Amino acid sequence: MTGQSPDLITFGETMALFMTPEFRALEHSSALEHSFGGAESNVAIGAARLGSSVGWFGALGNDPFGTRILKAIRGEGVDVSRARLLAGEQTGLMFRESIAGKLAVHYYRKHSAASRMEPQHLDQAYIQGAKLLHVTGITAAISETARNTMLEAVRMAKEAGVTVCFDPNLRLKLWSAEEARRVLLPIAEEADYFLPGWDELQLLYDTDSEQDIMTRLAKLKAVSIVKGYNGSTLVLEQGSRTEVPFYPAEKVVDTVGAGDGFCAGFLSGLLRGRTAVDAVRIASICGSLVVQGRGDWEALPDWQSVERLLEDRAWVER
């Protein structure tokens, strides 16, 4: 897809992922499973599986990890024509383990190829030809040049009337809450859709007062999709508020990637012409299905699986 833009475009860092089998600790594991992961590419793959037209780009090292990642994302039906393999640079790595039953992630991404992204690498026509641009706070956190690249992409999108979706995806291993607050809150003010978690809002707004948080959200022009609010997802749109319960999971195997699956479902719902509330219903089903499998993106569902559960009338809303 070189002559036209996909409906949905996203970009960011994707890393090679190594996991211990059977949720062991790294210290006690003699083998590792090799995959990859990145919030934005996970979303791209999820949306593509749901039938959306999607493009992902970013910078990867021209190494075995980078080439494997690029081929795999392309193989999932995602346009990667604007992704770059950089000679002499390295693809970021992450390792996942389980310690006392809790997940731990270790990053080796400093000076990675993705951190070298610069605004001059953006294809303006590609971005401005899309319907939706999805960005996350992770890209803003990995380096100053990557941050500037994301800000410029948002500017390009807004200039052309492209809808902007922003997930803060706060990662305190990458930067402090104070620095994140300074950078991410202005992006939320530019977005058309804002997808924070309730815990993230408390950190970003530096308060646990529900009233204060709701007052701040009400000032945004964005439709706010607040995950994890009273065990549900809160949709705030033009003064109205709707709580959509999480779709129940029969079993929980691995919670990693649930947020990306949720986001993929939400964006695909919007591209299908659904309202924000109906798109959240789709998103909730996607998140539920993702936690029932292992891996960052492997358990992302297809549209047939989601549609079948969407018609489940036993899912009573409140």
XYZ file of C-alpha atoms in Angstrom:
318
model
C 0.000 0.000 0.000
C 2.199 2.817 -1.270
C -0.223 5.056 -3.133
C -2.825 5.587 -0.426
C -3.155 5.665 3.328
C -4.829 3.064 5.534
C -7.835 4.189 7.589
C -5.884 3.846 10.858
C -2.229 4.756 11.342
C -0.123 4.293 14.430
C 3.589 4.236 15.178
C 6.050 3.674 17.982
C 8.645 1.291 19.344
C 8.282 -2.445 18.942
C 10.785 -4.648 20.736
C 11.915 -8.231 20.631
C 10.298 -10.036 23.556
C 11.681 -12.952 25.523
C 9.443 -14.766 28.005
C 10.138 -17.543 30.442
C 8.037 -20.659 29.874
C 5.319 -21.465 32.405
C 5.666 -18.029 34.034
C 8.961 -18.830 35.728
C 11.524 -16.390 37.072
C 14.357 -15.510 34.687
C 16.908 -16.524 37.288
C 15.590 -20.074 37.339
C 14.750 -20.574 33.675
C 17.080 -22.303 31.234
C 14.977 -21.493 28.161
C 13.210 -18.440 26.726
C 10.362 -18.041 24.249
C 10.982 -15.433 21.541
C 8.254 -13.089 20.334
C 7.843 -9.313 20.052
C 5.655 -6.578 21.457
C 4.912 -2.890 21.425
C 1.735 -1.060 22.351
C 1.238 0.534 18.945
C 2.045 -2.519 16.832
C -0.160 -4.625 19.121
C -3.017 -2.210 18.437
C -2.286 -2.308 14.705
C -2.355 -6.107 14.600
C -5.519 -6.194 16.704
C -7.327 -3.728 14.464
C -6.213 -5.570 11.328
C -7.579 -8.848 12.692
C -10.878 -7.065 13.282
C -11.030 -6.146 9.602
C -9.723 -2.578 9.710
C -7.296 -1.036 7.227
C -4.196 -0.321 9.317
C -0.671 0.981 8.957
C 2.166 0.898 11.498
C 5.548 2.501 11.221
C 8.570 3.003 13.399
C 12.296 2.408 13.396
C 13.850 -1.009 13.985
C 17.425 -2.148 13.932
C 18.545 -3.852 10.739
C 19.220 -6.973 12.769
C 17.545 -10.381 13.085
C 15.094 -9.021 15.653
C 14.040 -6.083 13.504
C 13.598 -8.095 10.318
C 11.568 -10.739 12.140
C 9.301 -8.098 13.679
C 8.723 -6.340 10.357
C 7.855 -9.575 8.556
C 5.498 -10.675 11.315
C 3.592 -7.379 11.437
C 3.319 -7.369 7.636
C 2.107 -10.958 7.793
C -0.781 -9.845 10.012
C -2.091 -7.627 7.217
C -0.668 -4.345 8.521
C 0.892 -1.888 6.081
C 4.537 -1.375 7.087
C 5.628 0.550 3.991
C 6.778 3.511 6.114
C 8.672 1.457 8.706
C 12.455 1.696 8.612
C 15.263 -0.782 9.291
C 18.275 1.227 10.426
C 21.753 -0.111 9.727
C 24.081 0.085 12.719
C 21.220 0.558 15.187
C 19.738 -2.023 17.522
C 16.199 -3.209 18.076
C 15.063 -2.791 21.672
C 14.679 -5.878 23.857
C 12.358 -6.727 26.729
C 12.261 -9.711 29.045
C 9.210 -10.897 30.963
C 9.184 -13.109 34.018
C 6.960 -14.020 36.936
C 8.160 -13.275 40.455
C 5.997 -14.525 43.331
C 3.065 -14.692 40.961
C 3.490 -11.117 39.719
C 4.624 -10.107 36.261
C 7.896 -8.235 35.907
C 9.232 -6.654 32.715
C 12.847 -5.668 32.108
C 13.645 -3.260 29.252
C 16.866 -2.977 27.249
C 15.851 -0.154 24.934
C 18.171 2.767 25.688
C 19.593 4.176 22.435
C 17.440 1.770 20.420
C 16.623 2.382 16.776
C 13.156 3.607 17.722
C 14.626 6.259 20.004
C 16.285 7.716 16.896
C 12.963 8.614 15.270
C 12.837 12.252 14.137
C 10.089 14.467 12.703
C 11.835 14.607 9.328
C 11.164 10.879 8.902
C 7.381 11.391 8.851
C 5.424 11.008 5.625
C 2.973 13.900 5.865
C 0.736 12.750 3.006
C 0.516 9.273 4.531
C -0.637 10.625 7.901
C -2.991 13.194 6.458
C -4.627 10.627 4.195
C -5.788 8.502 7.145
C -9.060 8.688 9.069
C -7.518 7.996 12.480
C -4.084 8.570 14.005
C -3.417 6.635 17.212
C -0.516 7.626 19.467
C 0.619 6.673 22.969
C 2.669 8.252 25.720
C 5.300 5.543 25.373
C 6.656 7.119 22.198
C 6.919 10.444 24.012
C 8.887 8.776 26.809
C 11.616 6.914 24.922
C 13.554 9.984 23.707
C 13.212 13.678 23.008
C 13.387 13.147 19.249
C 10.705 10.447 19.374
C 8.577 12.816 21.454
C 8.990 15.576 18.892
C 8.116 13.110 16.143
C 4.876 12.210 17.874
C 3.964 15.849 18.464
C 4.614 16.662 14.817
C 2.504 13.705 13.682
C -0.369 14.947 15.844
C 0.038 18.444 14.386
C -0.042 17.067 10.840
C -3.144 15.034 11.608
C -5.001 17.925 13.228
C -4.115 20.206 10.316
C -5.806 17.790 7.899
C -8.819 17.028 10.092
C -7.653 13.491 10.888
C -9.156 12.170 14.144
C -6.527 11.729 16.876
C -6.774 9.030 19.540
C -4.387 9.249 22.499
C -3.649 6.535 25.058
C -1.266 7.889 27.737
C 0.064 4.387 28.451
C 2.014 5.726 31.422
C 5.262 3.817 31.990
C 7.011 4.981 35.147
C 10.048 2.842 34.293
C 10.663 5.258 31.414
C 10.127 8.609 33.127
C 8.797 10.269 36.256
C 5.163 11.137 36.845
C 6.143 14.820 36.909
C 7.780 14.711 33.481
C 4.971 12.610 32.053
C 2.427 15.075 33.404
C 4.160 17.991 31.692
C 4.267 16.256 28.311
C 1.128 14.132 28.191
C -1.551 16.493 29.475
C -1.111 18.961 26.566
C -1.473 16.034 24.136
C -4.725 15.036 25.831
C -5.978 18.556 25.175
C -5.335 18.103 21.444
C -6.875 14.655 21.118
C -10.335 13.777 19.880
C -10.403 10.558 21.929
C -8.543 10.184 25.231
C -8.112 6.639 26.623
C -6.593 6.780 30.120
C -6.902 4.284 32.936
C -8.405 5.528 36.199
C -5.090 4.904 37.962
C -3.257 6.871 35.257
C -5.594 9.837 35.722
C -4.794 9.967 39.424
C -1.090 10.167 38.586
C -1.458 12.611 35.696
C -3.756 14.981 37.588
C -1.862 14.410 40.853
C -5.017 13.790 42.873
C -7.232 10.928 44.016
C -10.277 13.211 44.219
C -12.921 11.883 41.849
C -14.581 15.275 41.677
C -11.348 17.026 40.718
C -10.565 14.440 38.041
C -14.048 14.656 36.561
C -13.807 18.441 36.485
C -10.523 18.243 34.579
C -11.899 15.721 32.099
C -14.990 17.853 31.506
C -12.752 20.666 30.269
C -11.300 18.506 27.502
C -12.775 18.612 24.028
C -11.977 14.922 23.709
C -14.361 12.064 24.291
C -12.791 10.418 27.347
C -12.782 6.636 27.662
C -11.732 5.908 31.254
C -10.722 2.284 31.842
C -10.944 0.725 35.283
C -13.517 3.105 36.742
C -15.646 1.267 39.331
C -14.940 -2.030 37.608
C -16.129 -0.720 34.268
C -15.232 1.696 31.482
C -16.590 5.216 31.777
C -17.479 7.054 28.577
C -17.634 10.856 28.928
C -19.023 12.550 25.852
C -20.510 16.034 25.536
C -21.649 16.135 29.136
C -23.107 12.612 29.187
C -21.578 9.687 31.074
C -22.122 5.990 30.473
C -20.575 3.075 32.347
C -19.905 -0.016 30.250
C -18.995 -3.094 32.323
C -16.035 -5.227 31.397
C -17.011 -8.311 29.467
C -16.352 -11.256 31.825
C -13.427 -13.552 31.073
C -13.869 -17.281 31.614
C -10.250 -17.529 32.708
C -7.333 -15.153 33.068
C -4.062 -16.485 31.682
C -2.019 -13.355 30.946
C -3.108 -9.734 31.443
C -0.386 -8.248 29.230
C -1.815 -6.816 26.036
C -5.355 -6.428 27.388
C -5.198 -2.643 27.113
C -3.892 -2.830 23.557
C -6.645 -5.272 22.633
C -9.188 -2.909 24.174
C -7.800 -0.012 22.164
C -7.783 -2.018 18.924
C -11.418 -2.942 19.483
C -12.390 0.638 20.238
C -10.695 2.071 17.157
C -12.106 -0.650 14.920
C -15.549 0.084 16.322
C -15.177 3.753 15.426
C -14.061 2.828 11.912
C -17.170 0.672 11.589
C -19.256 3.753 12.329
C -20.215 2.738 15.868
C -20.836 5.274 18.627
C -18.189 5.677 21.320
C -20.289 3.618 23.748
C -20.819 0.808 21.239
C -17.125 0.908 20.323
C -16.307 0.458 24.025
C -18.540 -2.637 24.098
C -16.444 -4.081 21.270
C -13.263 -3.016 23.075
C -14.340 -4.724 26.293
C -14.889 -8.023 24.504
C -11.466 -7.768 22.847
C -9.770 -7.103 26.186
C -11.567 -10.065 27.733
C -10.456 -12.420 24.976
C -6.845 -11.229 25.114
C -6.386 -12.059 28.810
C -7.477 -15.622 28.127
C -4.352 -16.292 26.054
C -0.623 -15.748 26.424
C 1.554 -13.151 24.749
C 1.438 -9.472 23.858
C -0.589 -9.867 20.643
C -1.030 -13.541 19.862
C -4.466 -13.793 21.531
C -5.955 -10.757 19.777
C -9.307 -11.889 18.330
C -10.783 -11.723 14.846
C -14.078 -9.994 14.077
C -16.102 -13.217 13.921
C -15.157 -14.071 17.508
C -16.032 -10.585 18.736
C -19.291 -10.367 16.812
C -20.498 -13.654 18.290
C -19.984 -12.388 21.841
C -21.348 -8.949 20.986
C -24.695 -10.588 20.315
C -24.655 -12.355 23.691
C -27.743 -10.950 25.370
C -26.658 -12.401 28.716
C -24.159 -9.554 28.982
C -26.345 -7.255 31.051
C -25.273 -3.634 31.225
C -25.879 -1.162 34.005
